[in-house]
Coordinates of C-alpha atoms in Angstrom, one line a residue:
M424 CA 12.2 -21.2 -4.6
D425 CA 12.4 -20.4 -8.4
S426 CA 9.3 -18.9 -9.2
S427 CA 9.6 -19.0 -12.9
T428 CA 9.4 -22.7 -12.7
V429 CA 6.4 -23.0 -10.1
F430 CA 4.0 -20.0 -11.4
T431 CA 2.8 -19.1 -15.0
S432 CA 3.7 -15.6 -16.3
V433 CA 1.3 -12.6 -16.4
P434 CA -1.5 -13.0 -18.7
Q435 CA -0.5 -12.6 -22.2
Q436 CA -0.8 -8.4 -23.0
D437 CA -2.9 -7.3 -25.6
N438 CA -1.2 -6.0 -28.7
S439 CA -1.4 -2.5 -27.9
E440 CA 0.0 -2.9 -24.4
Q441 CA 2.9 -5.1 -25.8
R442 CA 3.5 -2.5 -28.3
L443 CA 3.8 0.3 -25.5
N444 CA 6.0 -1.4 -23.5
E445 CA 8.3 -1.6 -26.4
L446 CA 8.0 1.8 -27.3
L447 CA 8.8 3.0 -23.5
S448 CA 11.8 0.8 -23.4
R449 CA 12.8 2.8 -26.8
V450 CA 12.3 6.2 -25.1
G451 CA 14.4 5.0 -22.3
Y452 CA 14.7 5.7 -18.4
G453 CA 16.4 8.8 -17.7
S454 CA 15.6 12.5 -16.1
F455 CA 11.9 12.1 -16.5
Q456 CA 11.4 8.8 -14.8
K457 CA 13.9 9.9 -12.0
R458 CA 11.9 13.2 -11.4
L459 CA 8.7 11.1 -11.3
L460 CA 10.1 8.6 -8.9
I461 CA 10.5 11.4 -6.2
L462 CA 7.0 12.9 -6.9
C463 CA 4.9 10.0 -6.6
G464 CA 7.4 9.0 -3.8
L465 CA 6.5 12.1 -2.0
G466 CA 2.6 10.9 -2.3
W467 CA 3.3 7.3 -0.5
L468 CA 5.4 9.4 2.0
A469 CA 2.5 12.0 2.7
D470 CA 0.1 8.8 3.2
N471 CA 2.0 7.2 6.0
M472 CA 3.3 10.8 7.4
W473 CA -0.4 11.6 7.9
L474 CA -1.1 8.3 9.7
Q475 CA 1.4 8.3 12.0
T476 CA 0.9 12.3 12.7
I477 CA -2.9 11.5 13.6
A478 CA -1.7 8.6 15.9
M479 CA 0.6 10.8 17.6
I480 CA -1.8 13.7 18.6
L481 CA -4.6 11.7 19.7
P482 CA -3.7 11.8 23.3
R483 CA -3.7 15.6 22.9
I484 CA -6.7 15.8 21.4
Q485 CA -8.3 13.9 24.0
D486 CA -7.0 16.4 26.2
H487 CA -7.8 19.2 24.3
Y488 CA -11.7 18.6 23.9
R489 CA -12.0 16.3 27.0
I490 CA -12.9 13.3 25.0
S491 CA -13.7 9.9 26.8
D492 CA -11.7 6.8 26.0
Q493 CA -15.1 5.7 24.4
W494 CA -14.9 8.1 21.8
I495 CA -11.4 9.1 21.0
G496 CA -11.4 6.2 18.5
S497 CA -13.6 8.5 16.3
V498 CA -10.5 10.5 15.0
S499 CA -8.8 7.5 13.8
S500 CA -12.0 6.1 12.4
S501 CA -12.9 9.2 10.6
L502 CA -9.4 9.3 8.8
F503 CA -9.6 5.6 7.9
I504 CA -13.0 5.8 6.5
G505 CA -12.1 8.8 4.5
M506 CA -9.2 7.0 3.2
T507 CA -11.1 3.8 2.3
L508 CA -13.8 6.1 0.2
G509 CA -10.5 8.0 -1.5
A510 CA -9.0 4.8 -2.2
F511 CA -12.2 3.5 -4.2
F512 CA -13.3 6.8 -5.5
W513 CA -9.8 7.8 -6.8
G514 CA -9.0 4.3 -8.0
F515 CA -12.2 4.1 -10.4
Y516 CA -11.8 7.6 -11.4
S517 CA -8.4 7.0 -12.7
D518 CA -9.4 4.3 -15.0
R519 CA -12.3 6.3 -16.4
H520 CA -10.9 9.8 -16.6
G521 CA -7.0 9.3 -16.4
R522 CA -4.3 9.5 -13.6
K523 CA -3.4 13.2 -14.0
T524 CA -6.4 14.6 -12.0
P525 CA -5.7 12.4 -8.9
Y526 CA -2.0 13.1 -8.9
I527 CA -2.8 16.6 -8.3
F528 CA -6.1 16.7 -6.3
T529 CA -5.2 13.9 -3.6
L530 CA -2.6 16.4 -2.1
L531 CA -4.5 19.4 -2.5
V532 CA -7.6 17.8 -1.1
A533 CA -4.9 16.9 2.3
A534 CA -3.4 20.1 2.6
I535 CA -6.5 22.0 2.4
F536 CA -8.3 19.9 5.0
G537 CA -5.4 19.6 7.1
T538 CA -5.2 23.2 7.8
L539 CA -8.8 23.2 8.5
A540 CA -8.2 20.6 11.2
S541 CA -5.7 22.7 12.7
L542 CA -8.0 25.7 13.4
T543 CA -11.0 23.4 14.4
T544 CA -13.0 24.6 17.6
N545 CA -14.8 21.2 18.4
F546 CA -14.3 17.7 18.1
I547 CA -16.8 16.7 15.6
S548 CA -15.6 19.4 13.3
L549 CA -12.2 18.0 13.4
C550 CA -13.3 14.4 12.8
I551 CA -15.1 16.0 9.4
C552 CA -12.2 17.5 8.6
L553 CA -9.9 14.3 9.2
L554 CA -12.5 12.4 7.1
F555 CA -12.0 14.6 3.9
L556 CA -8.5 14.7 4.9
G557 CA -8.4 10.9 4.6
F558 CA -10.4 11.2 1.3
G559 CA -7.7 12.8 -0.3
I560 CA -4.5 11.0 0.7
G561 CA -6.3 7.7 0.3
G562 CA -5.9 7.8 -3.5
N563 CA -2.0 8.5 -3.0
I564 CA -1.4 4.3 -2.8
P565 CA -3.6 3.4 -5.8
N566 CA -2.9 6.2 -8.2
D567 CA 0.8 7.3 -7.7
G568 CA 1.6 3.6 -8.3
T569 CA -0.1 3.2 -11.2
L570 CA 0.8 6.2 -12.8
Y571 CA 4.8 5.7 -12.1
L572 CA 4.2 2.2 -13.3
E573 CA 2.7 3.3 -16.6
F574 CA 5.9 5.4 -17.4
L575 CA 8.6 2.9 -16.8
P576 CA 10.2 1.0 -19.3
E577 CA 9.2 -2.9 -18.2
E578 CA 12.7 -3.6 -17.3
Y579 CA 12.5 -1.0 -14.5
H580 CA 9.3 -2.1 -12.9
Y581 CA 11.5 -3.0 -10.0
L582 CA 11.6 0.8 -8.9
L583 CA 8.0 0.5 -8.2
T584 CA 8.8 -1.5 -5.2
F585 CA 11.7 0.6 -4.2
M586 CA 9.5 3.7 -4.1
S587 CA 7.6 2.0 -1.0
V588 CA 11.0 3.4 0.6
F589 CA 9.4 6.7 0.8
F590 CA 6.3 5.0 2.7
S591 CA 8.5 4.4 5.5
L592 CA 10.1 7.6 5.6
G593 CA 6.8 9.2 5.9
A594 CA 6.5 7.4 9.4
V595 CA 10.1 8.5 10.2
L596 CA 9.5 12.1 9.4
A597 CA 6.2 12.4 11.2
S598 CA 8.1 10.9 14.5
L599 CA 10.8 13.3 14.3
L600 CA 8.5 16.4 14.2
G601 CA 6.3 15.2 16.6
Y602 CA 9.2 14.4 19.1
M603 CA 10.1 18.1 18.2
I604 CA 6.9 19.8 18.8
L605 CA 4.6 17.8 21.2
P606 CA 6.6 17.7 24.2
S607 CA 7.1 21.4 24.4
W608 CA 3.7 22.5 23.3
S609 CA 1.4 20.0 25.2
C610 CA -0.3 19.8 28.5
P611 CA 2.0 18.1 31.5
I612 CA 0.7 14.5 32.4
E613 CA 0.4 15.9 36.0
G614 CA -1.0 19.3 37.3
E615 CA -3.1 22.0 35.7
C616 CA -3.2 23.0 32.1
D617 CA -4.6 26.0 30.1
I618 CA -5.2 24.3 27.0
H619 CA -5.7 27.3 25.1
T620 CA -2.1 28.5 25.5
Q621 CA -0.4 25.1 26.7
N622 CA -1.9 22.6 24.3
N623 CA -1.4 23.7 20.6
G624 CA 1.3 21.2 19.7
W625 CA -1.3 19.3 18.0
R626 CA -2.6 22.1 16.1
I627 CA 1.2 23.2 15.2
L628 CA 2.0 19.5 13.8
L629 CA -1.2 19.4 11.8
L630 CA -0.6 22.7 10.4
L631 CA 3.2 21.9 9.7
T632 CA 2.5 18.5 8.1
S633 CA -0.2 20.4 5.9
T634 CA 2.3 22.8 4.6
I635 CA 4.8 19.9 3.7
T636 CA 1.9 18.4 1.9
F637 CA 1.3 21.6 -0.1
S638 CA 4.8 21.9 -0.5
M639 CA 4.8 18.3 -2.2
L640 CA 1.8 19.7 -4.5
L641 CA 3.8 22.8 -5.4
L642 CA 7.1 20.7 -6.6
R643 CA 4.7 18.4 -8.4
L644 CA 3.2 21.4 -10.4
L645 CA 6.5 23.1 -10.7
W646 CA 9.3 20.6 -11.1
L647 CA 7.5 18.6 -13.8
K648 CA 5.0 19.1 -16.4
L649 CA 3.4 15.8 -16.3
P650 CA 1.2 14.4 -19.2
E651 CA -1.1 11.8 -19.1
T652 CA 0.1 8.4 -19.0
P653 CA 0.6 6.8 -22.6
K654 CA -1.0 3.6 -21.5
F655 CA -4.2 5.4 -20.5
L656 CA -4.1 7.6 -23.5
M657 CA -3.7 4.5 -25.8
S658 CA -6.7 2.6 -24.1
Q659 CA -8.8 5.6 -25.0
D660 CA -7.4 5.7 -28.8
R661 CA -5.9 9.0 -28.4
T662 CA -2.9 7.6 -30.4
H663 CA -1.7 11.2 -31.5
E664 CA -1.4 12.3 -28.1
T665 CA 0.5 9.0 -27.2
V666 CA 3.0 9.9 -29.7
I667 CA 3.4 13.3 -28.4
V668 CA 4.0 11.9 -24.9
L669 CA 6.5 9.6 -25.9
Q670 CA 8.5 11.9 -28.0
D671 CA 8.5 14.6 -25.0
I672 CA 9.8 11.9 -22.6
A673 CA 12.5 10.7 -25.1
I674 CA 13.5 14.4 -25.3
M675 CA 13.8 15.0 -21.8
N676 CA 15.6 11.9 -21.3
C677 CA 18.3 13.0 -24.0
H678 CA 17.3 10.3 -26.2
S679 CA 16.9 10.7 -29.8
V680 CA 14.0 8.6 -30.9
H681 CA 11.6 9.3 -33.6
I682 CA 8.3 7.7 -33.0
H683 CA 5.3 7.9 -35.7
K684 CA 1.6 7.4 -35.2
D685 CA 2.4 3.8 -37.5
D686 CA 4.6 2.5 -34.5
L687 CA 1.2 2.2 -32.5
P688 CA -1.3 -0.5 -33.0
S689 CA -4.5 0.6 -34.3
M690 CA -7.6 0.1 -31.9
D691 CA -11.0 -0.7 -33.2
T692 CA -14.3 0.7 -31.9
E693 CA -14.7 -2.6 -30.0
S694 CA -11.5 -2.6 -28.0
V695 CA -12.4 0.9 -26.9
Q696 CA -16.0 0.5 -26.2
S697 CA -15.1 -2.4 -23.5
P698 CA -16.9 -4.1 -21.1
S699 CA -17.6 -2.4 -17.6
I700 CA -14.6 -2.3 -15.3
R701 CA -16.4 -4.5 -12.7
S702 CA -17.5 -7.2 -15.6
M703 CA -13.8 -7.5 -16.6
L704 CA -12.5 -7.8 -13.1
L705 CA -15.2 -10.6 -12.5
S706 CA -14.3 -12.3 -15.6
V707 CA -12.7 -15.9 -15.9
K708 CA -9.4 -14.1 -16.7
W709 CA -9.3 -12.1 -13.6
R710 CA -11.4 -13.7 -11.0
K711 CA -9.0 -15.7 -9.1
T712 CA -6.4 -13.1 -9.1
V713 CA -8.7 -10.4 -7.9
V714 CA -10.1 -12.6 -4.7
L715 CA -6.6 -13.6 -4.1
V716 CA -4.9 -10.3 -4.3
W717 CA -7.8 -8.6 -2.2
G718 CA -7.2 -11.2 0.4
I719 CA -3.5 -10.6 0.9
W720 CA -4.4 -6.9 1.2
T721 CA -7.1 -7.4 3.9
F722 CA -4.9 -9.9 5.9
T723 CA -1.7 -8.1 5.6
S724 CA -3.3 -4.9 6.7
M725 CA -5.3 -7.0 9.6
G726 CA -2.1 -8.7 10.6
Y727 CA 0.3 -5.8 10.6
T728 CA -2.1 -3.2 12.2
M729 CA -3.3 -5.7 15.1
F730 CA 0.4 -5.9 15.9
N731 CA 1.6 -2.5 15.0
V732 CA -1.1 -0.3 16.7
F733 CA -0.9 -2.2 20.5
L734 CA 3.0 -2.8 20.1
P735 CA 3.9 -0.4 22.9
K736 CA 1.2 -2.1 25.4
Y737 CA 2.9 -5.3 24.3
L738 CA 6.0 -4.3 25.2
Q739 CA 4.5 -3.2 28.6
V740 CA 2.4 -5.9 29.8
I741 CA 3.9 -9.1 28.2
G742 CA 6.6 -11.0 29.9
L743 CA 9.3 -8.8 30.6
E744 CA 12.1 -9.6 32.6
D745 CA 11.5 -9.8 36.5
N746 CA 8.0 -8.8 35.5
V747 CA 9.0 -5.2 35.8
V748 CA 7.1 -2.8 33.5
Q749 CA 8.9 -0.6 31.6
S750 CA 9.0 3.2 31.5
T751 CA 7.2 5.3 29.0
E752 CA 10.3 6.5 27.5
Q753 CA 12.0 3.1 27.1
V754 CA 8.9 1.7 25.4
Y755 CA 8.8 4.5 22.7
W756 CA 12.7 4.2 22.2
D757 CA 11.9 0.6 21.7
Y758 CA 8.8 1.4 19.3
M759 CA 11.5 4.0 17.5
I760 CA 13.6 1.1 17.1
Y761 CA 11.0 -0.8 15.5
S762 CA 10.1 1.8 13.1
L763 CA 13.6 2.6 12.0
S764 CA 13.9 -1.1 11.4
G765 CA 11.5 -1.2 8.4
V766 CA 13.3 1.5 6.2
P767 CA 15.6 -0.8 4.8
G768 CA 12.8 -3.5 3.8
S769 CA 11.9 -1.6 0.5
I770 CA 15.5 -1.4 -0.7
V771 CA 15.7 -5.5 0.2
A772 CA 12.7 -5.9 -1.7
A773 CA 13.5 -4.3 -4.9
Y774 CA 16.4 -6.4 -4.9
M775 CA 14.7 -9.9 -4.1
I776 CA 11.9 -9.4 -6.6
E777 CA 14.8 -9.6 -9.5
T778 CA 16.2 -12.6 -8.1
R779 CA 14.9 -16.2 -8.8
L780 CA 12.7 -15.7 -5.9
G781 CA 10.5 -13.1 -8.1
R782 CA 7.3 -11.3 -7.0
I783 CA 5.6 -14.2 -5.5
G784 CA 8.4 -16.0 -3.8
T785 CA 9.5 -12.9 -2.0
M786 CA 6.3 -11.8 -0.7
A787 CA 5.8 -15.4 0.3
L788 CA 9.2 -15.7 2.3
S789 CA 8.2 -12.3 3.8
A790 CA 4.5 -13.5 5.0
F791 CA 5.5 -16.6 6.3
G792 CA 8.5 -14.9 8.1
S793 CA 6.4 -12.0 9.6
S794 CA 4.2 -14.8 11.2
L795 CA 7.2 -16.7 12.8
S796 CA 8.5 -13.2 14.2
I797 CA 5.2 -12.7 15.9
F798 CA 4.9 -16.0 17.3
L799 CA 8.4 -15.9 18.5
F800 CA 7.8 -12.3 20.0
S801 CA 4.7 -13.9 21.9
L802 CA 7.1 -16.5 23.3
I803 CA 10.1 -14.8 24.2
H804 CA 10.4 -13.2 27.8
S805 CA 13.6 -11.2 27.4
R806 CA 13.3 -7.4 26.2
L807 CA 16.4 -7.6 24.2
M808 CA 14.9 -11.0 22.1
M809 CA 11.5 -9.0 21.8
V810 CA 13.2 -5.9 20.5
I811 CA 15.1 -7.9 18.3
S812 CA 12.0 -10.2 16.9
S813 CA 9.8 -7.0 16.7
S814 CA 12.4 -5.3 14.3
F815 CA 12.7 -8.3 12.3
L816 CA 8.8 -8.2 12.0
S817 CA 9.2 -4.2 10.7
L818 CA 11.7 -5.2 8.2
L819 CA 9.7 -8.3 6.9
A820 CA 6.3 -6.6 6.8
T821 CA 7.5 -3.6 5.3
L822 CA 9.2 -5.9 2.6
L823 CA 6.2 -7.6 1.9
Y824 CA 4.2 -4.2 1.8
A825 CA 6.7 -2.8 -0.8
V826 CA 6.4 -6.1 -3.0
I827 CA 2.6 -6.0 -2.8
Y828 CA 2.5 -2.2 -3.7
G829 CA 4.5 -3.1 -6.9
Y830 CA 2.8 -6.2 -7.8
T831 CA -0.8 -5.2 -7.7
P832 CA -0.7 -2.4 -10.4
E833 CA 1.9 -4.8 -12.4
V834 CA -0.4 -7.8 -12.5
F835 CA -3.5 -5.9 -13.9
T836 CA -4.0 -4.2 -17.5
T837 CA -4.4 -0.8 -18.2
E838 CA -8.2 -0.9 -18.5
V839 CA -9.0 -2.1 -14.9
R840 CA -5.4 -1.1 -13.1
G841 CA -6.8 1.9 -11.2
T842 CA -10.0 0.1 -10.0
A843 CA -8.3 -2.9 -9.2
V844 CA -5.7 -1.3 -7.2
G845 CA -7.8 1.0 -5.8
A846 CA -10.1 -1.5 -4.3
S847 CA -7.2 -3.5 -2.9
S848 CA -6.1 -0.4 -0.8
G849 CA -9.7 0.2 0.3
L850 CA -10.2 -3.5 1.6
G851 CA -7.1 -2.9 3.3
R852 CA -8.1 0.4 5.2
I853 CA -11.4 -1.5 5.9
A854 CA -9.3 -4.1 7.7
G855 CA -7.4 -1.3 9.4
I856 CA -10.7 0.2 10.9
I857 CA -11.9 -3.3 12.1
S858 CA -8.3 -4.9 13.7
P859 CA -7.9 -2.4 16.4
L860 CA -11.8 -3.1 17.4
L861 CA -11.2 -6.5 17.2
T862 CA -7.8 -6.4 19.0
G863 CA -9.5 -4.3 21.8
V864 CA -12.2 -7.5 22.4
L865 CA -9.3 -10.3 22.1
L866 CA -7.1 -8.1 24.8
T867 CA -10.1 -8.9 27.2
V868 CA -9.7 -12.5 26.9
N869 CA -5.9 -12.9 27.0
S870 CA -3.3 -10.2 26.3
S871 CA -1.3 -12.6 23.9
L872 CA -4.4 -13.3 21.9
P873 CA -4.3 -10.9 19.2
L874 CA -0.4 -11.9 18.7
Y875 CA -1.6 -15.3 17.8
V876 CA -4.4 -14.0 15.6
S877 CA -2.0 -11.7 13.5
G878 CA 0.3 -14.5 13.2
V879 CA -2.3 -16.3 11.8
A880 CA -3.3 -13.7 9.2
F881 CA 0.1 -13.4 7.8
C882 CA 0.0 -17.5 7.4
I883 CA -3.5 -16.6 5.2
V884 CA -1.4 -14.1 3.5
G885 CA 1.5 -16.3 2.4
T886 CA -1.1 -19.2 1.5
C887 CA -3.0 -16.7 -0.8
I888 CA 0.4 -15.5 -2.3
L889 CA 1.5 -19.2 -3.1
S890 CA -1.8 -19.5 -4.9
L891 CA -1.6 -16.7 -7.1
P892 CA -1.7 -17.9 -10.7
Y893 CA 0.7 -15.1 -12.3
E894 CA 4.4 -13.9 -11.6
T895 CA 5.3 -10.8 -13.0
H896 CA 9.0 -11.2 -12.8
R897 CA 10.4 -10.4 -16.2
K898 CA 11.8 -13.4 -17.9
V899 CA 15.3 -12.6 -19.6

């Protein structure tokens, strides 16, 4: 598919945005953006690192506080509710007050409440701490991606897709820490256990993850003195500050560029006193794009969560050779292969979006490919082929997410970007809350039914993608 011949380009940028893109190209790509790639990537790494960490310690928390199966899901729900609220709040905040504050406070809130969670003495206080923890890290996906994009020359926008490799590495890091700590510091499966002395692995893991998060925050504070993004400053008619920021970036990149206030477009009062963000998102210009992008985030989260959360159970109970149930060790070995298979997805995506496929073609191919992989997984009875098909799904789903994370802030303009991405992320989190509950109901009907629903969800995603009106692939 040659997306450039099927889809129209992104809506015509206003004069200020177009001029700023030209100035960012003059400033160039260098040390500033390379450091920022790592620092923003760490925010995405923290997001998935915490998700994986909480998932791994659930059984240990259940043992520690003697929580029934009926209520143990409150741990994950608390985290996801916090992440949902955080995505909406930080996205809206960044459009009103700038990208710089969320860049610092999302990690600070996560580090503080992650530490407090490790010290809790009862189940309710733990859930409260995890809710505020989620509120912090929930802002990383919408704000960090928006912030990095607004410092990038247009010809380097593909790096926003590449940045999602940090998201995949977050799960890998959490898994490695979990396997190093939890087996030695958790109650044995059988026999007596003193929870006060033998079951503190989950506390250690929470504290260690909080320490890593706090280290990321220190790196953000000390390694790069981050200014406000020039595009946000310009949207607020702060032209003098915009010039200073662009000059400072050029100096750090060792480029000899002289930028004057006259190089920037003047903004009249009417442009600064723009309509509300909500009315802009619901305007004719954006309405179709908003609905489709939100649908893509929602159904991608639904399809991926329904498959991912219950994969170990699928590997145990669905059509194995000779109807022999695999051991726990074998199940989690297969799951580790599944997780690692997703890591190359971001790198592949960064290449594919710059080909004739563009953003939309790449997303559509990975969405329909994910659906096909799920249906193959449900039909195959060979363990080897099931591992291969699930690994292929992991690669394609990661590839899909990588492009979604890049396309969403890229397609919207500065005035609505933070809110649009934050709302998209928030809807994805809501789907992440509902999907496990729906999967549990479907499992009571048929063990394969969640797989079919997941496959259909990815088909819906593919249809929404092909209906998008704008391709953001830069024409050269």
